[in-house]
Coordinates of C-alpha atoms in Angstrom, one line a residue:
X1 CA 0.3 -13.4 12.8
X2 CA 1.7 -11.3 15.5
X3 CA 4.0 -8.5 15.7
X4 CA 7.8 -9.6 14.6
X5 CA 9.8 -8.6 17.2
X6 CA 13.3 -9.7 16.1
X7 CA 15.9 -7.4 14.6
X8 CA 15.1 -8.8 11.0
X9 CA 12.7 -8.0 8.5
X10 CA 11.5 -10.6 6.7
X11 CA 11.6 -10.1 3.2
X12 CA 10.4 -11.7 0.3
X13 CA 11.5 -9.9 -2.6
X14 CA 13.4 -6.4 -3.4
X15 CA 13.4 -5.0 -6.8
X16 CA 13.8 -1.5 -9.1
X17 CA 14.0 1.0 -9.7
X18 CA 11.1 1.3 -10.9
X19 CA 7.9 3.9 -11.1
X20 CA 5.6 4.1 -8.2
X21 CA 2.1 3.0 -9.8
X22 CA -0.1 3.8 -7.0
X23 CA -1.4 6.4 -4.4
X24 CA 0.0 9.6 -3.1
X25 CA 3.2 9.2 -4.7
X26 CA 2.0 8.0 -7.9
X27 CA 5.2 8.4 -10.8
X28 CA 7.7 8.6 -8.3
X29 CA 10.4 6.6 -9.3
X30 CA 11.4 4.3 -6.4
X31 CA 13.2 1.0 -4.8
X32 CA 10.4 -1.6 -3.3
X33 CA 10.8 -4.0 -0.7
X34 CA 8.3 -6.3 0.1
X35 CA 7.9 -7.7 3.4
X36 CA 6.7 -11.1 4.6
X37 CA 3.3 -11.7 6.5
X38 CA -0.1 -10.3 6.3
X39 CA -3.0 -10.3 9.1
X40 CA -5.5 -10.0 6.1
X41 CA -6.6 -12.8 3.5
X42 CA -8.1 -10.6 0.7
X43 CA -10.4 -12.3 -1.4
X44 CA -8.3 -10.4 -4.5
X45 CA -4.9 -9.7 -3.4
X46 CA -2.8 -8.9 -5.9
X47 CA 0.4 -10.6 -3.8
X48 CA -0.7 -13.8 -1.8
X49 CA 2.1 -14.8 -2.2
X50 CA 3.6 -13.2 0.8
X51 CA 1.1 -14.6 3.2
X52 CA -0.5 -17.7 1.6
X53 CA 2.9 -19.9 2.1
X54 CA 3.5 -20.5 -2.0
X55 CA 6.6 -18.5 -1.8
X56 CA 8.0 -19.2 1.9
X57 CA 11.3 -20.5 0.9
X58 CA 11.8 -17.3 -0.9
X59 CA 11.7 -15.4 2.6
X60 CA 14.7 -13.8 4.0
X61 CA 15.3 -12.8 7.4
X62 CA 17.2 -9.6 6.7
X63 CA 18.5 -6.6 9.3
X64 CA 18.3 -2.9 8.2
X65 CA 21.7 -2.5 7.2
X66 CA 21.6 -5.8 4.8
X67 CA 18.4 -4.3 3.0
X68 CA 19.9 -1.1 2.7
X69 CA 23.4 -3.1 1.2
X70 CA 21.4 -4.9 -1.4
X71 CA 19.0 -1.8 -2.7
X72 CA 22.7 0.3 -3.5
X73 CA 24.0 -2.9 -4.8
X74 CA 20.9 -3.1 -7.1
X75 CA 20.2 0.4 -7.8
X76 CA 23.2 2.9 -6.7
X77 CA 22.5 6.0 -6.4
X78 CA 19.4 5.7 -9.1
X79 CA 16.8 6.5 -6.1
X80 CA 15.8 8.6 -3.7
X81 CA 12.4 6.8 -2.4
X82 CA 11.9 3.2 -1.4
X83 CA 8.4 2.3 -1.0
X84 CA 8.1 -0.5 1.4
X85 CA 4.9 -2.9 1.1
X86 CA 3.6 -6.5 1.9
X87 CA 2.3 -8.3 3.3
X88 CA 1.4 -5.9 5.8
X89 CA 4.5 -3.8 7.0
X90 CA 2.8 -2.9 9.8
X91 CA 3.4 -6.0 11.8
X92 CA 6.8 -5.4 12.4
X93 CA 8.3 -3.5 15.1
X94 CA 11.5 -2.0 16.0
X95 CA 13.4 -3.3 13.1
X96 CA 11.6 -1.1 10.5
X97 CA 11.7 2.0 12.6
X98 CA 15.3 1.2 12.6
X99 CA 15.4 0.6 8.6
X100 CA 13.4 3.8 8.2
X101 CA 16.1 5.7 10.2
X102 CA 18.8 4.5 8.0
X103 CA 17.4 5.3 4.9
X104 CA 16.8 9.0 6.3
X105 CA 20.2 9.0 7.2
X106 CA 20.9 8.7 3.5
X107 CA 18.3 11.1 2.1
X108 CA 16.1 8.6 1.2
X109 CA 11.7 9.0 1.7
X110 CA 10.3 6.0 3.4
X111 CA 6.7 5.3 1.5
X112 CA 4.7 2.4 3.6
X113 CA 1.4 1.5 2.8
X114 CA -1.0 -0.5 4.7
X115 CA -4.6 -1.4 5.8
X116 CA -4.9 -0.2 9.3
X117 CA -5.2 -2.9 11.1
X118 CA -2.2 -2.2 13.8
X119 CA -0.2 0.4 15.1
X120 CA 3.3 1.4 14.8
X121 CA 5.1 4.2 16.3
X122 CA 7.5 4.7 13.1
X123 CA 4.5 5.8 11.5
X124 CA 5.0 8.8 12.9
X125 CA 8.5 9.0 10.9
X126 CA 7.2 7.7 7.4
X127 CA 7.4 10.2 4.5
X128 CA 4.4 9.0 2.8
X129 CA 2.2 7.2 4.7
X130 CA -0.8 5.2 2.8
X131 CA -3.7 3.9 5.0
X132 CA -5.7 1.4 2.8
X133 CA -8.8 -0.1 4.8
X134 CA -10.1 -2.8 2.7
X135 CA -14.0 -2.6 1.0
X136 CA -16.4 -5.4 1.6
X137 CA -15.3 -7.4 -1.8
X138 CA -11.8 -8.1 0.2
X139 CA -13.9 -10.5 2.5
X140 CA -13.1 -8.7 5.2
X141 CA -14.5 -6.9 8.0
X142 CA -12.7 -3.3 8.9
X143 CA -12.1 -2.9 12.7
X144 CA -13.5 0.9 13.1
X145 CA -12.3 0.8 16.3
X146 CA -8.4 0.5 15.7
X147 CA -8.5 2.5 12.2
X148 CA -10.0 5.9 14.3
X149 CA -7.3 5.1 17.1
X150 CA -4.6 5.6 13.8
X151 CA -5.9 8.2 12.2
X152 CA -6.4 10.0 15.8
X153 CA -3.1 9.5 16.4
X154 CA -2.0 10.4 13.2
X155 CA -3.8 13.6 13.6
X156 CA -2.3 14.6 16.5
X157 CA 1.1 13.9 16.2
X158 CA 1.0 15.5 12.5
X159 CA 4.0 13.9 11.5
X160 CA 3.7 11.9 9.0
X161 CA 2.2 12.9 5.5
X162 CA -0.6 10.3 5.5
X163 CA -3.5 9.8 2.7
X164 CA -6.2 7.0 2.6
X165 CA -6.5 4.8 -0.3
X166 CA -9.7 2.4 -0.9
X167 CA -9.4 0.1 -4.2
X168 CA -13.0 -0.2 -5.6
X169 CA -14.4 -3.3 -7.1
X170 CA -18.1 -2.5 -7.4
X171 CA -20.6 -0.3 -6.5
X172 CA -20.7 -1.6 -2.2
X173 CA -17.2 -0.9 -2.3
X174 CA -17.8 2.6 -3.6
X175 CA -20.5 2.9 -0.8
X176 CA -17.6 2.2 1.4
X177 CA -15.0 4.1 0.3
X178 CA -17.9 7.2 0.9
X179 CA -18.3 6.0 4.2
X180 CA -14.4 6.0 4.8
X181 CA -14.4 9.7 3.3
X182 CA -16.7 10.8 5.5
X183 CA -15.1 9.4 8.8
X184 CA -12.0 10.9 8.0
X185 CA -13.0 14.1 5.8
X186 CA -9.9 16.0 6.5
X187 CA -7.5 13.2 4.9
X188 CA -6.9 12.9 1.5
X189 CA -8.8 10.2 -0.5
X190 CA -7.8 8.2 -3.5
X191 CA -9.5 5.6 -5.1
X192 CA -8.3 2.8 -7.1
X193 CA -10.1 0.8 -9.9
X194 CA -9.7 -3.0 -8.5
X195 CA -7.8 -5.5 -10.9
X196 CA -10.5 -8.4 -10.8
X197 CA -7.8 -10.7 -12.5
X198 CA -4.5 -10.9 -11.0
X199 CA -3.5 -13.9 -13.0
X200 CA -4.4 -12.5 -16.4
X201 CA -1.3 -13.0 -18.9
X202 CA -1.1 -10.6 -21.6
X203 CA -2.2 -7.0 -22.1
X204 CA -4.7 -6.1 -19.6
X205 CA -4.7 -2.2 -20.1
X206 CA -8.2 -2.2 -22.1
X207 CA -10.1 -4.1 -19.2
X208 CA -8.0 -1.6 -16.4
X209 CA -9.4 1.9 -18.8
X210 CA -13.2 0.4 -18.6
X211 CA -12.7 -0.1 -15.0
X212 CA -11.2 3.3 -14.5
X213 CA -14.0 4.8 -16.8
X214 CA -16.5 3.2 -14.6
X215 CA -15.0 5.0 -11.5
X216 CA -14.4 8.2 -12.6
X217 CA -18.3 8.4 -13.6
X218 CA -19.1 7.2 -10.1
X219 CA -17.0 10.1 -8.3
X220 CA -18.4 12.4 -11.3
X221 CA -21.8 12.6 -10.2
X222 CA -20.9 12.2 -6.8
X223 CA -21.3 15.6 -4.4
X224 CA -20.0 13.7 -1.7
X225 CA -17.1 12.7 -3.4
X226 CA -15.8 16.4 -4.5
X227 CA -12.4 16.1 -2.8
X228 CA -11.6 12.2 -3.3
X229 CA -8.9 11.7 -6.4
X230 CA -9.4 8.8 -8.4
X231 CA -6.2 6.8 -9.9
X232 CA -5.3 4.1 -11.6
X233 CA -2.8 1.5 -11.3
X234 CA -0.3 3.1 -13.8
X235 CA 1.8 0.0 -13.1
X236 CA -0.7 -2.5 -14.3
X237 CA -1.5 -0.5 -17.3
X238 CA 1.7 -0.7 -18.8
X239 CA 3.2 -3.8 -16.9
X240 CA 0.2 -5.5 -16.5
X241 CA 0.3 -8.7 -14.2
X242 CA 4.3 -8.9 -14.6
X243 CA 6.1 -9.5 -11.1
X244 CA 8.9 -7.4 -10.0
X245 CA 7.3 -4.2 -11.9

């Protein structure tokens, strides 16, 4: 899928507030809107549906002053972050830089995550940048290449308050996520316990803890890994695999 250059962000779903479960900004309580489109097929994505065509007639083609119109209509004044994820936000242009202006224009931090696969120049103006390359479990291949022309540039514009984030399934991912760390040393790390069953109904918070567990022994014996800071999804453990959460 290529860069969306139209005026409108396509949208799948907009909810909250709720609390931020993940990464740097973990427990912040925050507005999410979810973009359409991915450039990644993840062998365990958590949201397919926003690339995989099961939920296309939900999409909305949406300008930056309609999004920011429905998030006070839903929330008010009840936020001061919105955390905008996909899909991969990065695959759209102007328009976001534009919806990131607005919500700055209202006080508001823009949190983005995404895997490194393209570059925008709104990075440069997110609060809370998230970089998450994907491990070898994803099924796919990390382009080097590109992800050390965004962190270069990320570097030297120092700009944006950017972190890396790696989920970790098994013990090659971990190797990865080491490998990731030691490309870009300077950048924060956090890992991520994977969720190897999206679709699990129910409470999943026991299965999450052993995963977590498992991790935090990995990083605990780990020299190489003195720096990295291992999270879980705090989401997931007390939402579990509820949508809109």
């Amino acid at each position: 899928m290529g860069v969306v250059t139209v005026s409108k962000i396509p949208v799948i779903e907009m909810f909250g507030p709720t609390i931020q479960g993940e990464g740097a900004v973990i427990g912040v309580k925050t507005m999410f809107v979810r973009t359409y489109g991915c450039d990644y097929r993840c062998s365990w994505c958590d949201s397919a549906f926003t690339w995989d065509g099961s939920a296309k007639d939900k999409v909305r083609m949406l300008t930056p002053e309609e999004i920011m119109a429905e998030l006070l209509s839903l929330a008010g004044n009840n936020f001061d972050c919105v955390t905008i994820s996909g899909g991969n936000p990065a695959l759209i242009g102007e328009a976001m830089g534009t919806f990131i202006m607005g919500l700055h224009e209202r006080g508001i931090q823009a949190a983005i995550e995404t895997q490194g696969s393209r570059w925008q120049e709104w990075f440069n103006d997110v609060d809370v940048l998230t970089i998450s390359p994907k491990p070898p479990s994803s099924g796919m291949k990390t382009d080097w290449e590109i992800l050390d022309g965004i962190m270069g540039k990320l570097h030297d514009k120092g700009k944006a308050a950017h972190s890396l984030k790696v989920v970790v399934f098994n013990e090659g991912d971990y190797e990865y996520a080491k490998a990731v760390h030691k490309r870009y040393p300077e950048v924060p790390l956090f890992l991520q316990p994977g969720n190897e069953d999206v679709t699990e109904e129910g409470d999943i918070s026991v299965r999450l803890l052993g995963r977590l567990e498992w991790l935090f022994n990995q990083v605990i014996v780990d020299p190489e890994m003195n720096r990295a800071r291992v999270l879980p999804q705090l989401h997931a453990l007390i939402w579990h695999n509820k949508r809109g959460k």
